[in-house]
Coordinates of C-alpha atoms in Angstrom, one line a residue:
M1 CA 0.0 0.0 0.1
S2 CA 0.9 3.6 0.0
H3 CA 2.5 6.5 2.3
I4 CA -0.5 7.6 4.6
A5 CA -0.6 10.6 6.7
L6 CA -3.0 10.2 9.8
T7 CA -5.2 13.1 11.1
S8 CA -8.0 14.0 13.2
S9 CA -10.7 15.8 11.5
P10 CA -10.6 18.8 10.3
T11 CA -6.9 18.7 10.7
V12 CA -4.7 17.6 7.3
V13 CA -1.2 16.8 7.6
A14 CA 0.6 17.4 4.3
F15 CA 4.1 16.2 3.1
H16 CA 6.4 16.9 0.4
R17 CA 8.6 14.8 -2.1
G18 CA 12.1 14.4 -0.8
A19 CA 11.7 16.9 2.3
K20 CA 13.1 16.8 5.4
Q21 CA 10.8 19.0 7.2
W22 CA 7.3 18.4 7.2
S23 CA 4.5 21.0 6.9
T24 CA 1.3 20.9 8.8
L25 CA -2.2 22.8 7.8
F26 CA -3.4 23.4 11.1
P27 CA -7.1 23.3 11.8
S28 CA -9.5 26.3 11.6
S29 CA -10.4 25.9 15.3
W30 CA -7.0 26.6 16.0
R31 CA -7.2 29.9 14.1
T32 CA -10.8 31.0 15.3
R33 CA -9.3 30.6 19.0
G34 CA -6.2 32.7 18.2
I35 CA -3.7 30.0 18.3
N36 CA -1.0 30.7 16.2
P37 CA 1.7 27.9 15.4
S38 CA 4.6 30.3 15.0
S39 CA 3.8 31.2 18.4
F40 CA 4.8 27.7 19.8
P41 CA 8.4 27.6 21.1
N42 CA 11.1 26.4 18.7
S43 CA 11.5 23.3 20.6
A44 CA 7.8 22.6 20.4
R45 CA 7.6 23.6 16.7
K46 CA 10.4 21.2 15.7
R47 CA 8.7 18.2 17.4
L48 CA 5.8 19.1 15.1
Q49 CA 7.1 16.5 12.5
L50 CA 5.6 13.8 10.7
R51 CA 7.7 10.7 10.1
F52 CA 6.0 8.4 7.5
F53 CA 7.1 5.0 6.2
A54 CA 6.2 3.2 3.2
S55 CA 4.0 0.4 3.4
G56 CA 2.9 -2.6 1.0
G57 CA 6.7 -2.9 -0.7
N58 CA 5.9 -0.7 -3.8
G59 CA 6.1 2.9 -2.5
G60 CA 8.0 5.8 -3.4
V61 CA 7.1 9.2 -2.0
V62 CA 3.7 10.7 -2.6
D63 CA 3.2 14.1 -4.5
E64 CA 2.7 16.8 -2.6
I65 CA -0.6 18.0 -1.2
S66 CA -1.4 21.6 -1.9
E67 CA -2.3 24.1 1.0
T68 CA -5.3 24.9 -1.1
V69 CA -8.2 22.6 -1.4
K70 CA -7.4 20.3 -3.8
A71 CA -10.2 19.1 -6.4
H72 CA -11.4 15.8 -5.1
T73 CA -14.3 13.6 -6.0
N74 CA -16.6 11.6 -3.4
F75 CA -16.4 7.9 -4.0
V76 CA -19.9 6.6 -4.8
W77 CA -21.3 3.7 -3.0
P78 CA -24.1 1.6 -4.7
D79 CA -26.2 2.5 -1.5
N80 CA -25.3 4.7 1.6
K81 CA -28.0 3.0 3.6
K82 CA -26.0 -0.2 3.8
P83 CA -23.0 -0.4 6.1
R84 CA -19.5 0.8 4.0
V85 CA -16.5 -1.1 4.8
C86 CA -13.3 0.3 3.3
I87 CA -10.1 -2.2 3.3
L88 CA -6.9 -0.4 2.9
G89 CA -4.2 -2.9 1.7
G90 CA -4.6 -6.0 -0.8
G91 CA -2.4 -8.4 0.9
F92 CA -3.0 -11.4 2.8
G93 CA -4.9 -9.2 5.4
G94 CA -6.7 -7.1 3.5
L95 CA -7.7 -9.4 0.6
Y96 CA -8.6 -12.5 2.8
T97 CA -11.0 -10.1 4.9
A98 CA -12.7 -8.7 2.0
L99 CA -13.0 -12.6 0.8
R100 CA -14.2 -13.7 4.2
L101 CA -16.5 -10.8 4.6
E102 CA -18.4 -12.1 1.2
S103 CA -18.5 -15.6 2.2
L104 CA -20.7 -14.8 5.6
Q105 CA -24.4 -15.0 5.7
W106 CA -25.9 -11.5 6.2
P107 CA -29.4 -10.0 6.7
K108 CA -30.4 -8.1 3.6
D109 CA -30.4 -4.8 5.0
K110 CA -27.0 -5.2 6.6
K111 CA -24.6 -6.9 4.2
P112 CA -21.9 -4.5 3.6
H113 CA -20.5 -2.8 0.5
I114 CA -16.9 -3.1 0.4
A115 CA -14.1 -1.2 -1.4
L116 CA -10.5 -2.8 -1.4
V117 CA -7.6 -0.1 -1.9
D118 CA -4.3 -1.2 -3.3
Q119 CA -1.2 0.7 -5.4
S120 CA -1.0 -2.7 -6.8
E121 CA -3.5 -4.4 -9.7
R122 CA -2.2 -7.6 -8.5
F123 CA -2.4 -9.7 -5.4
V124 CA 0.9 -11.4 -4.5
F125 CA 1.4 -14.5 -2.7
K126 CA 4.7 -13.8 -1.2
P127 CA 5.9 -17.2 -0.2
L128 CA 5.9 -18.6 -3.8
L129 CA 8.1 -15.6 -4.8
Y130 CA 11.1 -17.8 -4.6
E131 CA 9.5 -20.3 -7.1
L132 CA 9.5 -17.3 -9.8
L133 CA 13.5 -17.2 -9.5
S134 CA 13.6 -21.0 -9.9
G135 CA 11.1 -20.9 -12.7
E136 CA 8.9 -23.4 -11.0
V137 CA 5.8 -21.2 -11.0
D138 CA 4.6 -18.3 -13.6
E139 CA 3.7 -15.1 -12.7
W140 CA -0.4 -15.1 -13.1
E141 CA -0.2 -18.5 -10.8
I142 CA 1.2 -16.6 -7.7
A143 CA 0.3 -12.9 -8.3
P144 CA -3.3 -13.1 -10.3
R145 CA -5.1 -9.5 -10.8
F146 CA -7.5 -8.3 -8.1
S147 CA -10.0 -7.7 -11.0
D148 CA -9.8 -11.1 -11.7
L149 CA -10.0 -12.5 -7.8
L150 CA -12.9 -10.3 -7.4
A151 CA -14.9 -10.8 -10.5
N152 CA -17.4 -12.9 -9.1
T153 CA -17.9 -11.1 -5.6
G154 CA -19.7 -7.6 -4.7
V155 CA -16.1 -5.9 -3.7
Q156 CA -15.1 -3.0 -5.5
F157 CA -11.4 -2.7 -6.1
L158 CA -9.8 0.6 -6.4
K159 CA -5.9 0.7 -7.7
D160 CA -4.9 3.9 -5.8
R161 CA -2.7 5.2 -3.2
V162 CA -3.8 6.6 0.5
K163 CA -2.8 10.0 1.1
V164 CA -4.8 11.0 4.1
L165 CA -7.0 9.1 6.5
Q166 CA -9.6 11.1 8.7
P167 CA -11.2 8.9 11.3
S168 CA -14.2 10.0 13.1
D169 CA -15.2 7.6 15.4
H170 CA -13.1 8.8 18.1
L171 CA -15.6 12.0 18.2
R172 CA -18.4 11.7 20.7
A173 CA -21.7 12.7 19.5
N174 CA -24.1 14.7 22.2
G175 CA -22.0 12.9 24.8
S176 CA -22.8 9.5 23.9
N177 CA -20.4 6.5 24.4
A178 CA -20.8 5.1 21.0
S179 CA -20.1 6.7 17.8
T180 CA -22.0 6.1 14.6
R181 CA -19.7 7.9 12.3
G182 CA -16.7 6.4 10.6
G183 CA -14.4 8.9 8.7
T184 CA -12.9 9.6 5.4
V185 CA -10.1 8.3 3.4
H186 CA -8.4 10.6 0.7
L187 CA -6.5 8.8 -2.2
E188 CA -3.8 10.2 -4.2
S189 CA -6.2 10.5 -7.3
G190 CA -8.4 13.2 -5.6
L191 CA -11.0 10.3 -4.6
H192 CA -12.5 10.5 -1.1
I193 CA -14.2 7.7 0.4
E194 CA -16.7 7.9 3.3
Y195 CA -16.8 4.9 5.4
D196 CA -18.5 3.4 8.4
W197 CA -15.8 0.7 9.0
L198 CA -12.2 0.6 8.0
V199 CA -9.6 -2.2 8.1
L200 CA -6.2 -1.3 8.4
A201 CA -4.1 -4.1 6.3
L202 CA -1.2 -2.0 5.1
G203 CA 2.0 -3.9 4.5
S204 CA 5.5 -2.9 4.9
E205 CA 8.8 -2.3 3.0
A206 CA 12.3 -3.2 3.6
K207 CA 14.3 -0.9 5.8
L208 CA 17.5 -0.3 3.7
E209 CA 18.5 3.3 4.9
V210 CA 19.9 1.9 8.0
V211 CA 23.1 0.8 6.1
P212 CA 24.8 3.4 3.9
G213 CA 24.9 2.5 0.4
A214 CA 22.0 -0.1 0.6
V215 CA 19.3 2.2 -0.8
E216 CA 21.4 2.5 -3.8
F217 CA 23.0 -0.9 -4.3
A218 CA 21.0 -3.2 -2.6
I219 CA 17.8 -5.3 -3.9
P220 CA 15.1 -6.2 -1.0
F221 CA 12.9 -9.1 -2.0
S222 CA 9.5 -8.6 -0.8
T223 CA 7.5 -7.5 -3.8
L224 CA 6.8 -9.1 -7.3
E225 CA 9.0 -5.7 -8.8
D226 CA 11.7 -7.0 -6.5
A227 CA 11.6 -10.6 -7.7
R228 CA 11.4 -9.1 -11.5
K229 CA 14.3 -6.9 -10.8
V230 CA 16.3 -9.8 -9.0
N231 CA 15.4 -12.4 -11.8
N232 CA 16.6 -10.1 -14.4
R233 CA 19.8 -9.3 -13.1
L234 CA 20.7 -12.8 -12.8
T235 CA 19.7 -13.4 -16.4
I236 CA 22.0 -10.6 -17.2
L237 CA 25.1 -12.0 -15.2
E238 CA 24.4 -15.5 -16.7
R239 CA 24.3 -14.3 -20.1
K240 CA 27.4 -12.4 -19.5
T241 CA 29.1 -15.6 -18.1
F242 CA 28.0 -18.1 -20.5
G243 CA 30.7 -20.0 -22.3
K244 CA 33.4 -18.6 -20.1
T245 CA 35.9 -20.4 -17.9
K246 CA 35.3 -21.1 -14.2
D247 CA 37.2 -18.3 -13.5
H248 CA 34.2 -16.0 -14.0
Q249 CA 32.1 -16.6 -11.4
I250 CA 28.8 -14.8 -10.2
S251 CA 29.0 -13.6 -7.0
V252 CA 25.9 -13.0 -5.1
A253 CA 25.8 -11.4 -1.4
I254 CA 22.7 -12.0 0.9
V255 CA 22.2 -9.6 3.8
G256 CA 20.1 -11.6 6.4
C257 CA 19.8 -15.2 7.4
G258 CA 16.4 -15.3 8.5
Y259 CA 13.8 -17.6 6.7
S260 CA 13.9 -15.1 3.6
G261 CA 17.4 -15.0 3.5
I262 CA 18.0 -18.7 3.8
E263 CA 15.6 -19.3 1.1
L264 CA 16.8 -16.9 -1.3
A265 CA 20.2 -18.3 -0.5
A266 CA 19.2 -21.7 -1.5
T267 CA 17.2 -20.9 -4.4
V268 CA 19.8 -18.7 -6.1
A269 CA 22.7 -21.0 -5.4
E270 CA 20.4 -24.1 -7.1
R271 CA 19.9 -21.8 -10.0
L272 CA 23.3 -20.8 -10.5
Q273 CA 25.1 -24.2 -9.9
N274 CA 28.7 -24.1 -10.5
R275 CA 28.7 -20.8 -12.3
G276 CA 28.4 -18.7 -9.2
I277 CA 28.9 -18.8 -5.4
V278 CA 26.3 -17.2 -2.9
R279 CA 27.5 -15.5 0.6
A280 CA 24.8 -15.1 2.9
I281 CA 25.7 -12.3 5.9
N282 CA 24.3 -12.4 9.2
N283 CA 24.8 -10.6 12.5
E284 CA 24.0 -13.6 14.6
T285 CA 26.0 -16.5 15.1
T286 CA 23.4 -19.1 13.7
I287 CA 20.8 -18.9 10.9
C288 CA 17.1 -18.7 11.3
P289 CA 17.6 -18.4 15.0
T290 CA 13.7 -18.7 15.7
A291 CA 13.0 -21.6 13.4
P292 CA 12.5 -25.4 14.8
P293 CA 15.8 -27.2 14.9
G294 CA 14.3 -29.8 12.2
N295 CA 13.9 -27.0 9.7
R296 CA 17.2 -25.3 10.4
E297 CA 19.1 -28.4 10.3
A298 CA 17.8 -29.1 7.0
A299 CA 18.4 -25.9 5.8
L300 CA 22.0 -26.2 6.6
K301 CA 22.1 -29.9 4.9
V302 CA 21.1 -28.2 1.7
L303 CA 23.4 -25.0 1.9
S304 CA 26.4 -27.0 2.5
S305 CA 25.6 -29.1 -0.7
R306 CA 25.5 -26.1 -2.6
K307 CA 28.1 -23.4 -3.3
V308 CA 26.8 -20.9 -0.1
E309 CA 29.1 -19.4 2.1
L310 CA 27.8 -18.5 5.6
L311 CA 29.1 -15.5 7.0
L312 CA 27.6 -15.5 10.6
G313 CA 28.3 -13.0 13.4
Y314 CA 29.0 -9.9 10.8
F315 CA 27.4 -6.5 10.5
V316 CA 27.0 -4.9 7.2
N317 CA 28.8 -1.3 7.9
S318 CA 28.5 -0.2 4.2
I319 CA 28.0 -1.1 0.5
R320 CA 29.7 0.7 -2.5
R321 CA 30.7 0.4 -6.0
A322 CA 34.2 -1.4 -6.6
S323 CA 34.9 1.4 -8.9
E324 CA 35.2 3.8 -6.2
L325 CA 37.8 1.8 -4.5
D326 CA 41.4 3.0 -5.3
S327 CA 42.5 0.7 -8.1
T328 CA 45.7 0.4 -6.4
N329 CA 44.5 -0.9 -3.1
T330 CA 43.5 -4.9 -3.3
P331 CA 40.7 -5.0 -0.6
T332 CA 41.6 -7.7 1.8
G333 CA 39.6 -11.0 1.5
V334 CA 38.7 -10.6 -2.0
N335 CA 39.7 -13.6 -4.1
E336 CA 41.9 -12.1 -6.8
S337 CA 42.0 -15.2 -8.9
I338 CA 38.2 -14.7 -9.7
E339 CA 38.0 -12.0 -12.9
T340 CA 35.4 -9.5 -13.1
V341 CA 32.3 -9.9 -15.2
P342 CA 32.9 -7.9 -18.3
D343 CA 31.2 -4.5 -18.2
F344 CA 29.2 -4.9 -15.2
E345 CA 29.2 -3.2 -12.0
K346 CA 30.8 -5.0 -8.7
Y347 CA 29.8 -4.2 -5.4
I348 CA 31.8 -3.7 -2.3
L349 CA 30.5 -5.1 1.3
E350 CA 32.5 -3.9 4.2
L351 CA 31.8 -6.3 6.9
Q352 CA 32.2 -5.6 10.9
P353 CA 32.3 -8.5 13.3
A354 CA 29.8 -8.8 16.0
E355 CA 32.3 -9.9 18.7
R356 CA 35.7 -8.3 19.7
G357 CA 39.0 -10.1 18.3
V358 CA 37.5 -11.0 15.1
Q359 CA 38.9 -9.3 12.1
R360 CA 36.6 -7.1 9.6
R361 CA 35.8 -8.7 6.1
I362 CA 35.6 -7.3 2.7
V363 CA 33.2 -9.0 0.3
E364 CA 32.8 -8.5 -3.2
A365 CA 29.5 -9.2 -5.1
D366 CA 27.8 -9.0 -8.8
L367 CA 24.5 -8.4 -7.0
V368 CA 23.7 -7.5 -3.3
L369 CA 20.1 -8.9 -2.0
W370 CA 18.8 -7.6 1.0
T371 CA 16.2 -9.6 3.4
V372 CA 16.5 -7.6 7.0
G373 CA 14.3 -5.2 8.4
S374 CA 10.9 -3.6 7.4
K375 CA 9.5 -0.3 7.9
P376 CA 6.2 0.1 9.8
P377 CA 3.3 0.7 7.9
L378 CA 1.5 3.8 9.9
P379 CA 3.5 7.3 10.5
H380 CA 4.2 8.5 13.8
L381 CA 3.3 11.7 15.0
E382 CA 6.1 13.4 17.4
Y383 CA 4.2 16.0 19.1
S384 CA 3.0 15.3 22.5
D385 CA 0.8 18.7 22.8
V386 CA -1.6 17.6 20.2
P387 CA -2.9 14.0 20.8
F388 CA -2.5 11.6 18.2
V389 CA -5.7 9.9 17.2
I390 CA -4.2 6.5 16.0
P391 CA -2.4 5.0 19.0
L392 CA 1.0 3.8 17.9
N393 CA 3.7 1.7 19.5
A394 CA 7.3 2.6 18.9
R395 CA 7.5 0.6 15.7
G396 CA 4.7 2.8 14.5
Q397 CA 2.2 -0.1 14.3
A398 CA -1.7 0.6 15.8
E399 CA -2.3 -0.4 19.1
T400 CA -5.0 -2.8 19.0
D401 CA -7.3 -4.9 21.6
E402 CA -7.6 -8.4 21.3
T403 CA -10.7 -8.1 18.9
L404 CA -8.2 -6.4 16.5
R405 CA -9.9 -3.4 17.2
V406 CA -7.9 -0.1 17.2
K407 CA -7.8 1.1 20.9
G408 CA -10.0 4.0 21.1
H409 CA -11.3 3.6 17.6
P410 CA -14.5 1.2 17.7
R411 CA -15.0 1.2 13.9
I412 CA -11.3 0.7 13.1
F413 CA -9.6 -2.7 12.9
A414 CA -6.1 -3.3 12.2
L415 CA -4.2 -6.6 11.4
G416 CA -0.7 -7.9 10.1
D417 CA 2.1 -5.2 10.1
S418 CA -0.4 -2.9 10.9
S419 CA -1.3 -4.0 14.2
A420 CA 0.6 -4.6 17.3
L421 CA -1.5 -7.2 18.8
R422 CA 1.0 -9.5 21.5
D423 CA 0.7 -13.1 22.1
S424 CA 0.2 -14.7 25.4
N425 CA 4.0 -14.2 26.3
G426 CA 3.7 -10.4 25.5
R427 CA 5.3 -10.6 22.3
I428 CA 4.1 -8.8 19.3
L429 CA 3.0 -11.3 17.0
P430 CA 5.3 -11.9 14.0
A431 CA 4.6 -10.2 10.3
T432 CA 4.2 -13.7 8.5
A433 CA 1.6 -15.0 6.2
Q434 CA 0.4 -17.7 8.5
V435 CA -0.6 -14.8 11.1
A436 CA -2.1 -12.9 8.4
F437 CA -4.3 -15.4 7.5
Q438 CA -5.8 -16.1 10.7
Q439 CA -6.1 -12.7 11.7
A440 CA -7.9 -11.8 8.2
D441 CA -10.8 -14.6 9.3
F442 CA -11.2 -13.2 12.7
T443 CA -11.3 -9.8 11.5
G444 CA -14.0 -10.4 8.9
W445 CA -16.1 -12.5 11.6
N446 CA -15.6 -9.6 14.0
L447 CA -17.0 -7.2 11.2
W448 CA -19.8 -9.0 10.7
A449 CA -20.3 -9.4 14.9
A450 CA -20.1 -5.5 15.0
I451 CA -22.2 -4.5 12.3
N452 CA -25.0 -7.1 13.7
G453 CA -24.5 -5.9 17.0
R454 CA -23.3 -9.1 18.5
P455 CA -20.2 -10.0 20.6
L456 CA -16.9 -9.9 18.9
L457 CA -14.5 -12.7 19.2
P458 CA -10.7 -12.4 20.9
F459 CA -8.0 -13.5 18.5
R460 CA -6.0 -16.1 19.4
F461 CA -2.8 -17.3 17.3
Q462 CA -2.4 -20.8 16.8
N463 CA 1.1 -21.7 15.4
L464 CA 0.5 -24.6 12.8
G465 CA 4.0 -25.1 12.0
E466 CA 6.6 -23.2 9.6
M467 CA 7.5 -24.1 6.3
M468 CA 11.1 -23.1 4.1
T469 CA 11.7 -23.8 0.6
L470 CA 15.1 -24.6 -0.4
G471 CA 15.0 -25.1 -4.1
R472 CA 13.1 -26.8 -7.0
S473 CA 12.9 -30.3 -5.3
D474 CA 13.8 -29.2 -1.4
A475 CA 11.9 -27.9 1.3
A476 CA 11.4 -28.5 5.1
I477 CA 8.2 -28.4 7.0
T478 CA 7.7 -28.7 10.7
P479 CA 4.1 -29.2 11.6
S480 CA 3.5 -28.1 15.2
F481 CA 0.9 -30.8 16.3
I482 CA 3.5 -33.5 15.7
E483 CA 6.5 -33.0 17.8
G484 CA 9.9 -33.6 16.4
L485 CA 8.3 -34.1 12.7
T486 CA 10.5 -32.5 10.2
L487 CA 9.3 -33.2 6.5
E488 CA 12.2 -32.5 4.3
G489 CA 13.4 -32.8 0.6
P490 CA 10.9 -33.9 -2.2
V491 CA 8.4 -35.1 0.5
G492 CA 8.6 -31.5 2.1
H493 CA 8.6 -29.7 -1.2
T494 CA 5.4 -31.5 -2.4
A495 CA 3.6 -30.9 1.0
R496 CA 4.5 -27.4 1.1
K497 CA 2.9 -26.6 -2.6
I498 CA -0.1 -28.8 -1.5
A499 CA -0.7 -26.4 1.7
Y500 CA -0.1 -23.2 -0.5
L501 CA -2.2 -24.2 -3.1
M502 CA -5.0 -24.8 -0.7
R503 CA -4.2 -21.4 0.7
L504 CA -4.8 -19.7 -2.6
P505 CA -7.7 -16.7 -2.5
T506 CA -10.3 -18.1 -4.5
D507 CA -11.4 -21.6 -5.7
E508 CA -11.5 -20.7 -9.3
H509 CA -8.0 -19.6 -8.8
R510 CA -6.9 -22.9 -6.9
L511 CA -8.4 -25.1 -9.5
K512 CA -6.4 -23.2 -12.3
V513 CA -3.2 -23.2 -10.7
G514 CA -3.6 -26.5 -9.3
I515 CA -4.2 -28.0 -13.3
S516 CA -1.2 -26.0 -14.3
W517 CA 1.1 -27.3 -11.5
F518 CA -0.1 -31.0 -12.2
T519 CA 0.4 -30.7 -15.9
K520 CA 4.0 -29.5 -15.4
S521 CA 4.6 -32.0 -12.9
A522 CA 3.7 -34.5 -15.4
V523 CA 5.7 -33.0 -18.2
E524 CA 9.0 -33.1 -16.1
S525 CA 8.2 -36.6 -15.0
V526 CA 7.6 -37.8 -18.4
S527 CA 11.0 -35.8 -19.5
L528 CA 12.7 -37.4 -16.6
L529 CA 11.7 -41.0 -17.7
Q530 CA 12.9 -40.6 -21.0
S531 CA 16.2 -39.1 -20.1
T532 CA 16.5 -41.9 -17.8
L533 CA 15.6 -44.6 -20.5
S534 CA 17.9 -42.7 -22.9
K535 CA 20.6 -43.0 -20.8
V536 CA 20.0 -46.9 -19.8
L537 CA 19.9 -47.6 -23.4
S538 CA 23.0 -46.0 -24.4
D539 CA 24.9 -47.6 -21.2
S540 CA 23.7 -50.8 -22.7
S541 CA 24.5 -50.1 -26.0
A542 CA 28.1 -49.3 -25.0
R543 CA 28.4 -52.3 -23.1
S544 CA 27.4 -54.6 -25.9
D545 CA 30.0 -53.0 -28.2

């Protein structure tokens, strides 16, 4: 999803492209009361800044909101007498909440109209992005268009970006304890959506700016556009090294050894085979520290069988072009026998050890991939004298109660990366697909309950297990309901694909993808059988001669 500024009506917070300071349009009520923002102390004015974070992974800073009243168009709902639900974000949380609402039984006068807003025209099933690099899946299978998925539903899809959110459900009318007002969402196109109920299902994007050079030279891996970019870069490198000697090695550096980093390392290493080497860098001394032991052991086994070098216990201090270094100085740790790929930029990663007594390292790479850190989806307003209407935690996530309603906002629900819901141990739930799946189911039900005046259910996350891909025929699955069991290799790979096939958004899409995968599997099996028979016949002919 998009960048978003949150304000209480009638305040509008504006921000400008590339600006380090943010300007605020103060409410008319301040001016009528004789309050002049310029009269605030300098320290207070400096704190009146909006730090916002891109969400949904595809962002870019939005254009300036003019200080004059910008022409806009009100979104026309089919029937304003029925509940109006606006869902911001078309990821697992947003899309699956919309589909859950559609699947429920509603009284005729209570079935809501639903508007789903996302800046991309495609839903992306992110756990299967790695298969795009291996060529195992086609793009349409894991990134179908919203228009296709929602064709047989009453959900209206809007391809747009959110600029401003003006909730009104925190304002009490006539001293009443219950608010009957929702609020308004302002979109980049100038469209304004008045809603009765709002769902914040904004995603997040990679946090690259923590390391100098990462924004310019590293590629994250969390969106469809990221996967396309990585695939194109790998294709170019493969073409440039085609037919070259073994000294022409493609070098790929992956920052982060969590699930995403290890899955990416295994996939890229399998694709490159003997044409390249993958170096996975992590500040901790182990890979996938939160993973079940079975998954971690299976991953280590696969990585050791491929050209993957684990650089554990290192922080990345900086990333820069190799051409920026003095040509007379050869970086320590760089293998001089490996020739530079002609006409293609190389990068230098400076690594700082996490423990004392260990020397720093320099790594050279043709491609740098980034899998650590993410930006929270909601902005954080730093000004204590003006209460912020959306309660946020330190990471910029909305504080919710156990029913997934934003605290102080009875008509706003938040889930996924937008929610700061904690588990029974007090830890914030991880931003995983499994959590979003389950929260979407509860959000849909609780919206139904709220609209129909029924009690809302508290959300309880149930860990069903963890899965990871390790290549075209390798994966690891550790189900939570069978202690000590880990399915790995081809069995784990098949089980993982079946599990995700069942999680695809709609029955129609599941059927199409299932047929496609079955057909590909059959073709590969026939091809493998023919290859085996040809080899057997060839060996038999050679022995007879």
